[in-house]
PDB file of C-alpha atoms in Angstrom:
ATOM      1  CA  MET G 470       8.667 142.242  34.811  1.00 50.00           C
ATOM      2  CA  SER G 471       5.699 142.959  36.870  1.00 48.00           C
ATOM      3  CA  ASP G 472       3.987 140.790  39.063  1.00 51.00           C
ATOM      4  CA  ASP G 473       0.700 140.125  37.411  1.00 60.00           C
ATOM      5  CA  LYS G 474       3.314 138.379  34.535  1.00 82.00           C
ATOM      6  CA  THR G 475       3.121 141.207  32.464  1.00 81.00           C
ATOM      7  CA  THR G 476       6.111 142.585  30.689  1.00 82.00           C
ATOM      8  CA  HIS G 477       6.881 145.884  29.020  1.00 73.00           C
ATOM      9  CA  PHE G 478       6.892 145.739  25.446  1.00 69.00           C
ATOM     10  CA  GLY G 479       7.901 149.155  24.523  1.00 69.00           C
ATOM     11  CA  TYR G 480       5.627 151.417  27.066  1.00 74.00           C
ATOM     12  CA  GLN G 481       2.900 148.847  26.382  1.00 75.00           C
ATOM     13  CA  GLN G 482       2.253 146.292  29.368  1.00 78.00           C
ATOM     14  CA  VAL G 483       1.518 142.873  28.107  1.00 74.00           C
ATOM     15  CA  PRO G 484       1.467 138.721  28.642  1.00 84.00           C
ATOM     16  CA  VAL G 485       4.687 137.795  29.402  1.00 81.00           C
ATOM     17  CA  GLU G 486       4.809 134.988  27.321  1.00 77.00           C
ATOM     18  CA  GLU G 487       3.681 137.253  24.225  1.00 77.00           C
ATOM     19  CA  LYS G 488       7.018 139.778  24.679  1.00 74.00           C
ATOM     20  CA  ALA G 489       9.396 137.068  22.550  1.00 73.00           C
ATOM     21  CA  SER G 490       7.008 137.081  19.657  1.00 77.00           C
ATOM     22  CA  ARG G 491       6.494 140.739  19.436  1.00 73.00           C
ATOM     23  CA  VAL G 492      10.033 141.462  19.412  1.00 70.00           C
ATOM     24  CA  ARG G 493      10.265 138.687  16.951  1.00 66.00           C
ATOM     25  CA  ALA G 494       7.916 140.302  14.493  1.00 69.00           C
ATOM     26  CA  VAL G 495      10.136 143.502  15.372  1.00 65.00           C
ATOM     27  CA  PHE G 496      12.897 142.064  13.348  1.00 68.00           C
ATOM     28  CA  ASP G 497      11.801 140.094  10.770  1.00 68.00           C
ATOM     29  CA  SER G 498      10.524 143.341   9.617  1.00 63.00           C
ATOM     30  CA  VAL G 499      13.947 145.381   9.783  1.00 64.00           C
ATOM     31  CA  ALA G 500      16.395 142.312   9.343  1.00 64.00           C
ATOM     32  CA  SER G 501      16.517 142.635   5.311  1.00 62.00           C
ATOM     33  CA  ARG G 502      17.920 147.068   6.112  1.00 68.00           C
ATOM     34  CA  TYR G 503      19.764 146.370   9.757  1.00 69.00           C
ATOM     35  CA  ASP G 504      22.478 147.885   8.878  1.00 70.00           C
ATOM     36  CA  LEU G 505      21.390 150.577   6.935  1.00 72.00           C
ATOM     37  CA  MET G 506      19.262 151.948   9.266  1.00 71.00           C
ATOM     38  CA  ASN G 507      21.874 151.701  11.441  1.00 74.00           C
ATOM     39  CA  ASP G 508      24.085 153.749  10.010  1.00 77.00           C
ATOM     40  CA  LEU G 509      21.537 155.995   9.584  1.00 75.00           C
ATOM     41  CA  MET G 510      20.331 155.984  12.988  1.00 76.00           C
ATOM     42  CA  SER G 511      23.990 156.570  15.058  1.00 82.00           C
ATOM     43  CA  LEU G 512      25.776 158.251  11.894  1.00 80.00           C
ATOM     44  CA  GLY G 513      28.077 155.983  11.955  1.00 85.00           C
ATOM     45  CA  ILE G 514      29.337 155.963  15.603  1.00 92.00           C
ATOM     46  CA  HIS G 515      28.258 152.420  16.237  1.00 92.00           C
ATOM     47  CA  ARG G 516      30.927 151.015  14.471  1.00 91.00           C
ATOM     48  CA  LEU G 517      32.965 152.793  17.179  1.00 94.00           C
ATOM     49  CA  TRP G 518      31.134 151.575  20.144  1.00 95.00           C
ATOM     50  CA  LYS G 519      31.150 147.950  19.416  1.00 95.00           C
ATOM     51  CA  ARG G 520      35.238 148.698  18.325  1.00 96.00           C
ATOM     52  CA  HIS G 521      35.365 149.630  22.343  1.00 97.00           C
ATOM     53  CA  THR G 522      33.426 146.485  22.830  1.00 97.00           C
ATOM     54  CA  ILE G 523      35.530 144.455  21.281  1.00 97.00           C
ATOM     55  CA  GLU G 524      38.820 146.161  22.937  1.00 97.00           C
ATOM     56  CA  LEU G 525      37.394 145.758  26.511  1.00 97.00           C
ATOM     57  CA  ALA G 526      36.468 142.148  25.468  1.00 97.00           C
ATOM     58  CA  GLY G 527      40.552 141.520  26.031  1.00 96.00           C
ATOM     59  CA  VAL G 528      39.451 138.116  23.555  1.00 98.00           C
ATOM     60  CA  ARG G 529      42.898 136.171  22.683  1.00 97.00           C
ATOM     61  CA  ARG G 530      43.528 133.512  19.950  1.00 98.00           C
ATOM     62  CA  GLY G 531      42.180 129.548  20.717  1.00 98.00           C
ATOM     63  CA  GLN G 532      39.392 131.002  22.879  1.00 98.00           C
ATOM     64  CA  ARG G 533      35.439 130.507  22.767  1.00 98.00           C
ATOM     65  CA  VAL G 534      33.145 133.621  22.670  1.00 98.00           C
ATOM     66  CA  LEU G 535      29.096 133.682  22.810  1.00 98.00           C
ATOM     67  CA  ASP G 536      27.584 136.383  21.306  1.00 98.00           C
ATOM     68  CA  LEU G 537      23.793 137.029  22.030  1.00 98.00           C
ATOM     69  CA  ALA G 538      21.418 138.689  19.831  1.00 94.00           C
ATOM     70  CA  SER G 539      24.242 138.847  17.598  1.00 93.00           C
ATOM     71  CA  GLY G 540      21.907 140.429  14.491  1.00 87.00           C
ATOM     72  CA  THR G 541      23.878 140.663  10.986  1.00 87.00           C
ATOM     73  CA  GLY G 542      27.456 139.851  13.166  1.00 92.00           C
ATOM     74  CA  ASP G 543      29.403 143.056  14.057  1.00 92.00           C
ATOM     75  CA  LEU G 544      30.816 141.689  16.817  1.00 96.00           C
ATOM     76  CA  ALA G 545      31.295 138.241  16.081  1.00 96.00           C
ATOM     77  CA  GLU G 546      32.957 138.407  12.445  1.00 95.00           C
ATOM     78  CA  ARG G 547      35.363 140.367  14.620  1.00 96.00           C
ATOM     79  CA  PHE G 548      36.367 137.746  17.189  1.00 97.00           C
ATOM     80  CA  SER G 549      36.344 135.674  14.475  1.00 96.00           C
ATOM     81  CA  GLY G 550      39.280 137.075  12.732  1.00 95.00           C
ATOM     82  CA  ILE G 551      41.159 137.115  16.738  1.00 97.00           C
ATOM     83  CA  VAL G 552      40.536 133.766  18.058  1.00 98.00           C
ATOM     84  CA  GLY G 553      41.558 131.767  15.254  1.00 96.00           C
ATOM     85  CA  ALA G 554      41.331 128.718  13.817  1.00 95.00           C
ATOM     86  CA  GLN G 555      41.677 127.405  17.001  1.00 96.00           C
ATOM     87  CA  GLY G 556      39.265 129.321  18.686  1.00 97.00           C
ATOM     88  CA  LEU G 557      34.846 129.420  18.587  1.00 98.00           C
ATOM     89  CA  VAL G 558      32.664 131.859  18.230  1.00 98.00           C
ATOM     90  CA  VAL G 559      28.841 130.908  18.594  1.00 98.00           C
ATOM     91  CA  MET G 560      26.509 133.757  16.665  1.00 97.00           C
ATOM     92  CA  SER G 561      23.209 133.471  18.100  1.00 97.00           C
ATOM     93  CA  ASP G 562      19.936 135.545  17.890  1.00 94.00           C
ATOM     94  CA  ILE G 563      16.123 134.887  19.017  1.00 91.00           C
ATOM     95  CA  ASN G 564      15.063 135.716  15.709  1.00 89.00           C
ATOM     96  CA  ALA G 565      15.577 133.661  12.492  1.00 90.00           C
ATOM     97  CA  SER G 566      15.613 136.221   9.870  1.00 88.00           C
ATOM     98  CA  MET G 567      18.834 138.365  11.749  1.00 88.00           C
ATOM     99  CA  LEU G 568      20.392 135.273  12.593  1.00 92.00           C
ATOM    100  CA  THR G 569      20.029 134.200   8.712  1.00 91.00           C
ATOM    101  CA  GLU G 570      21.344 137.440   7.462  1.00 89.00           C
ATOM    102  CA  GLY G 571      24.081 137.616   9.595  1.00 91.00           C
ATOM    103  CA  ARG G 572      24.941 133.856   8.536  1.00 94.00           C
ATOM    104  CA  GLU G 573      24.928 134.888   5.026  1.00 93.00           C
ATOM    105  CA  ARG G 574      26.955 137.931   5.087  1.00 92.00           C
ATOM    106  CA  MET G 575      29.380 136.169   6.869  1.00 94.00           C
ATOM    107  CA  LEU G 576      29.524 133.388   4.302  1.00 93.00           C
ATOM    108  CA  ASP G 577      29.199 136.225   1.674  1.00 92.00           C
ATOM    109  CA  ARG G 578      32.887 137.499   3.683  1.00 91.00           C
ATOM    110  CA  GLY G 579      34.574 134.296   3.741  1.00 89.00           C
ATOM    111  CA  HIS G 580      33.979 133.541   7.611  1.00 89.00           C
ATOM    112  CA  VAL G 581      33.937 130.261   7.751  1.00 88.00           C
ATOM    113  CA  GLY G 582      35.345 126.602  10.109  1.00 92.00           C
ATOM    114  CA  ASN G 583      35.416 128.827  13.419  1.00 96.00           C
ATOM    115  CA  LEU G 584      31.517 130.574  13.113  1.00 96.00           C
ATOM    116  CA  HIS G 585      28.658 128.001  14.817  1.00 96.00           C
ATOM    117  CA  TYR G 586      24.940 129.572  14.454  1.00 96.00           C
ATOM    118  CA  ALA G 587      22.527 128.841  17.562  1.00 97.00           C
ATOM    119  CA  LEU G 588      19.037 130.064  17.539  1.00 96.00           C
ATOM    120  CA  ILE G 589      18.309 130.176  21.300  1.00 95.00           C
ATOM    121  CA  ASN G 590      16.861 132.176  24.048  1.00 94.00           C
ATOM    122  CA  ALA G 591      19.701 134.767  26.046  1.00 96.00           C
ATOM    123  CA  GLU G 592      17.002 133.295  29.442  1.00 96.00           C
ATOM    124  CA  LYS G 593      17.797 129.482  28.745  1.00 96.00           C
ATOM    125  CA  LEU G 594      21.817 129.100  26.955  1.00 98.00           C
ATOM    126  CA  PRO G 595      21.760 125.125  25.762  1.00 97.00           C
ATOM    127  CA  PHE G 596      25.344 125.426  26.484  1.00 98.00           C
ATOM    128  CA  PRO G 597      27.275 123.478  29.407  1.00 98.00           C
ATOM    129  CA  SER G 598      29.173 125.677  32.772  1.00 98.00           C
ATOM    130  CA  ASP G 599      32.186 127.460  33.148  1.00 98.00           C
ATOM    131  CA  TYR G 600      32.387 127.100  28.717  1.00 98.00           C
ATOM    132  CA  PHE G 601      32.880 130.184  27.060  1.00 98.00           C
ATOM    133  CA  ASP G 602      35.678 132.739  27.503  1.00 98.00           C
ATOM    134  CA  CYS G 603      33.959 135.534  26.891  1.00 98.00           C
ATOM    135  CA  VAL G 604      29.992 136.308  26.537  1.00 98.00           C
ATOM    136  CA  THR G 605      28.538 139.455  24.309  1.00 98.00           C
ATOM    137  CA  ILE G 606      25.419 141.208  23.678  1.00 98.00           C
ATOM    138  CA  GLY G 607      25.400 143.928  21.794  1.00 95.00           C
ATOM    139  CA  PHE G 608      21.759 146.093  21.714  1.00 92.00           C
ATOM    140  CA  GLY G 609      20.350 142.966  22.844  1.00 92.00           C
ATOM    141  CA  LEU G 610      19.337 143.096  26.188  1.00 95.00           C
ATOM    142  CA  ARG G 611      16.515 145.452  26.531  1.00 92.00           C
ATOM    143  CA  ASN G 612      14.656 143.670  23.899  1.00 90.00           C
ATOM    144  CA  VAL G 613      14.911 140.364  26.450  1.00 93.00           C
ATOM    145  CA  THR G 614      11.867 139.958  28.624  1.00 91.00           C
ATOM    146  CA  ASP G 615      13.365 138.299  31.798  1.00 95.00           C
ATOM    147  CA  LYS G 616      17.275 140.309  31.901  1.00 96.00           C
ATOM    148  CA  GLN G 617      18.115 138.770  35.232  1.00 98.00           C
ATOM    149  CA  ALA G 618      17.513 135.621  33.820  1.00 97.00           C
ATOM    150  CA  ALA G 619      19.631 136.098  30.967  1.00 98.00           C
ATOM    151  CA  LEU G 620      22.615 137.714  33.067  1.00 98.00           C
ATOM    152  CA  VAL G 621      22.547 134.566  35.524  1.00 98.00           C
ATOM    153  CA  GLU G 622      22.478 132.355  32.394  1.00 98.00           C
ATOM    154  CA  MET G 623      25.776 134.528  30.819  1.00 98.00           C
ATOM    155  CA  GLN G 624      27.398 134.318  33.903  1.00 98.00           C
ATOM    156  CA  ARG G 625      26.871 129.944  34.485  1.00 98.00           C
ATOM    157  CA  VAL G 626      28.297 129.320  31.061  1.00 98.00           C
ATOM    158  CA  LEU G 627      31.313 131.568  31.545  1.00 98.00           C
ATOM    159  CA  ARG G 628      34.273 129.703  32.781  1.00 98.00           C
ATOM    160  CA  PRO G 629      36.495 131.347  35.574  1.00 98.00           C
ATOM    161  CA  GLY G 630      38.449 134.019  34.691  1.00 97.00           C
ATOM    162  CA  GLY G 631      35.748 134.531  31.697  1.00 98.00           C
ATOM    163  CA  ARG G 632      33.730 138.129  31.004  1.00 98.00           C
ATOM    164  CA  ALA G 633      30.879 139.155  29.813  1.00 98.00           C
ATOM    165  CA  LEU G 634      30.457 142.509  27.996  1.00 98.00           C
ATOM    166  CA  ILE G 635      26.927 144.548  27.350  1.00 98.00           C
ATOM    167  CA  LEU G 636      26.641 146.791  25.069  1.00 97.00           C
ATOM    168  CA  GLU G 637      23.654 148.826  25.312  1.00 95.00           C
ATOM    169  CA  PHE G 638      20.891 151.474  24.611  1.00 92.00           C
ATOM    170  CA  SER G 639      21.371 154.036  28.118  1.00 95.00           C
ATOM    171  CA  HIS G 640      20.327 156.981  29.505  1.00 94.00           C
ATOM    172  CA  PRO G 641      22.470 160.651  28.898  1.00 94.00           C
ATOM    173  CA  VAL G 642      23.875 161.533  31.476  1.00 93.00           C
ATOM    174  CA  SER G 643      22.774 165.468  31.365  1.00 94.00           C
ATOM    175  CA  ARG G 644      18.854 167.087  31.311  1.00 92.00           C
ATOM    176  CA  PRO G 645      19.766 169.372  28.180  1.00 94.00           C
ATOM    177  CA  LEU G 646      20.638 165.867  26.064  1.00 94.00           C
ATOM    178  CA  SER G 647      18.596 163.989  27.198  1.00 92.00           C
ATOM    179  CA  LYS G 648      15.940 166.356  26.164  1.00 92.00           C
ATOM    180  CA  ALA G 649      17.600 166.582  22.685  1.00 92.00           C
ATOM    181  CA  TYR G 650      17.376 162.702  22.744  1.00 90.00           C
ATOM    182  CA  ASP G 651      13.869 162.357  23.474  1.00 89.00           C
ATOM    183  CA  LEU G 652      13.241 164.892  20.664  1.00 89.00           C
ATOM    184  CA  TYR G 653      15.487 162.343  18.118  1.00 88.00           C
ATOM    185  CA  SER G 654      14.176 159.268  19.065  1.00 86.00           C
ATOM    186  CA  PHE G 655      10.393 159.956  18.732  1.00 87.00           C
ATOM    187  CA  SER G 656      10.732 162.065  15.673  1.00 86.00           C
ATOM    188  CA  VAL G 657      13.384 161.558  13.890  1.00 84.00           C
ATOM    189  CA  LEU G 658      13.341 157.347  14.402  1.00 82.00           C
ATOM    190  CA  PRO G 659       9.876 156.407  13.036  1.00 83.00           C
ATOM    191  CA  THR G 660      10.730 159.055  10.293  1.00 86.00           C
ATOM    192  CA  LEU G 661      13.451 157.032   9.346  1.00 80.00           C
ATOM    193  CA  GLY G 662      12.014 153.710   9.715  1.00 78.00           C
ATOM    194  CA  ARG G 663       9.405 155.019   7.257  1.00 84.00           C
ATOM    195  CA  LEU G 664      11.451 155.946   4.871  1.00 81.00           C
ATOM    196  CA  VAL G 665      13.723 152.953   4.852  1.00 76.00           C
ATOM    197  CA  VAL G 666      11.509 150.185   5.726  1.00 73.00           C
ATOM    198  CA  ASN G 667       8.341 151.467   5.687  1.00 79.00           C
ATOM    199  CA  ASP G 668       7.588 150.341   9.219  1.00 76.00           C
ATOM    200  CA  PRO G 669       7.861 153.305  11.571  1.00 78.00           C
ATOM    201  CA  GLU G 670       6.094 151.663  14.709  1.00 82.00           C
ATOM    202  CA  SER G 671       8.913 149.110  14.796  1.00 77.00           C
ATOM    203  CA  TYR G 672      11.501 152.321  15.558  1.00 78.00           C
ATOM    204  CA  ARG G 673       9.081 153.694  17.610  1.00 84.00           C
ATOM    205  CA  TYR G 674       9.167 150.941  20.286  1.00 82.00           C
ATOM    206  CA  LEU G 675      13.158 151.218  19.250  1.00 82.00           C
ATOM    207  CA  ALA G 676      12.739 154.434  21.233  1.00 83.00           C
ATOM    208  CA  GLU G 677      10.455 153.331  24.131  1.00 87.00           C
ATOM    209  CA  SER G 678      12.102 149.964  25.186  1.00 87.00           C
ATOM    210  CA  ILE G 679      15.189 152.621  25.041  1.00 86.00           C
ATOM    211  CA  ARG G 680      13.414 154.499  27.734  1.00 88.00           C
ATOM    212  CA  MET G 681      12.135 151.306  29.665  1.00 87.00           C
ATOM    213  CA  HIS G 682      15.454 149.631  29.979  1.00 92.00           C
ATOM    214  CA  PRO G 683      17.770 150.111  33.235  1.00 94.00           C
ATOM    215  CA  ASP G 684      19.940 152.886  33.522  1.00 96.00           C
ATOM    216  CA  GLN G 685      23.992 152.319  33.860  1.00 97.00           C
ATOM    217  CA  GLU G 686      23.614 152.144  37.828  1.00 98.00           C
ATOM    218  CA  THR G 687      21.316 149.614  38.018  1.00 97.00           C
ATOM    219  CA  LEU G 688      22.275 147.050  35.404  1.00 98.00           C
ATOM    220  CA  ARG G 689      25.604 147.228  37.487  1.00 98.00           C
ATOM    221  CA  ALA G 690      23.602 146.648  40.203  1.00 98.00           C
ATOM    222  CA  MET G 691      21.621 143.428  38.262  1.00 98.00           C
ATOM    223  CA  MET G 692      25.139 141.891  37.068  1.00 98.00           C
ATOM    224  CA  GLU G 693      26.281 142.020  40.877  1.00 98.00           C
ATOM    225  CA  ALA G 694      22.855 139.854  42.358  1.00 98.00           C
ATOM    226  CA  ALA G 695      23.678 137.966  39.000  1.00 98.00           C
ATOM    227  CA  GLY G 696      27.361 136.750  40.820  1.00 98.00           C
ATOM    228  CA  PHE G 697      29.884 138.950  38.341  1.00 98.00           C
ATOM    229  CA  GLU G 698      32.616 140.756  40.031  1.00 98.00           C
ATOM    230  CA  ARG G 699      34.619 143.405  38.953  1.00 98.00           C
ATOM    231  CA  CYS G 700      32.042 145.562  37.200  1.00 98.00           C
ATOM    232  CA  ASP G 701      32.161 148.683  35.537  1.00 98.00           C
ATOM    233  CA  TYR G 702      30.593 150.572  32.652  1.00 98.00           C
ATOM    234  CA  PHE G 703      31.604 153.154  29.993  1.00 98.00           C
ATOM    235  CA  ASN G 704      29.413 155.713  28.851  1.00 98.00           C
ATOM    236  CA  HIS G 705      29.497 156.876  25.201  1.00 96.00           C
ATOM    237  CA  SER G 706      28.064 159.854  23.283  1.00 95.00           C
ATOM    238  CA  GLY G 707      26.736 161.154  26.668  1.00 96.00           C
ATOM    239  CA  GLY G 708      25.702 158.038  28.011  1.00 96.00           C
ATOM    240  CA  ILE G 709      23.221 157.627  24.941  1.00 94.00           C
ATOM    241  CA  VAL G 710      24.882 154.164  25.029  1.00 95.00           C
ATOM    242  CA  ALA G 711      27.194 152.129  27.657  1.00 97.00           C
ATOM    243  CA  ILE G 712      29.169 149.389  27.678  1.00 98.00           C
ATOM    244  CA  HIS G 713      28.745 147.431  30.771  1.00 98.00           C
ATOM    245  CA  ARG G 714      31.837 144.851  31.874  1.00 98.00           C
ATOM    246  CA  GLY G 715      31.427 142.094  34.686  1.00 98.00           C
ATOM    247  CA  TYR G 716      34.124 139.115  35.300  1.00 98.00           C
ATOM    248  CA  LYS G 717      33.505 135.980  36.680  1.00 98.00           C
ATOM    249  CA  LEU G 718      36.391 134.675  39.081  1.00 95.00           C
TER     250      LEU G 718
END
């Protein structure tokens, strides 16, 4: 965020208090075809990124997991099966349309009992300190207005020994890949948005929000500043995506 109480919404500078509503409008527009667009945009590779996130989380039966920006619940669904009936998974999002899509998907697939749902802002978590064994956020941190505040809250609600996983678009590690990725992001993504959901502007925002997101080393430093220890990250697809992990010790 900048000093004059504005923040970025893609490449635009907007008042801080407006960003959440603008992000909400983006996801209201794309919620019904969110899963289809994920498959098209990543050629299905997002499933591998999420699988690695699950593996790195090291969640066990009976544990408590908070999944922020849960969307339609890819991570939450896997965690629900891992923690079992004695565990708890809180599937959360700031966007009601996305959370409704996710809840309906979980019900349709028979995931009930250990899944709870919460419409919340990641910057102000309504949970006690030292409560969860694992906190995850998949492709959502870049949309948070105050990312540092969200990281501090994630650290607060983790119990000692708990870990946080951040799966997010990041910065390619090679210049040729970066140039090719720019071409794809600003040409192909808006075209897909127009053809599939009749909303090219939301996917133009997606491309811009990725470019404005902190790079791998900057995000690791932000996690350390929030109190996380043993922070590391794992690049995927040449750094187009990275999984950051930190522990509360």
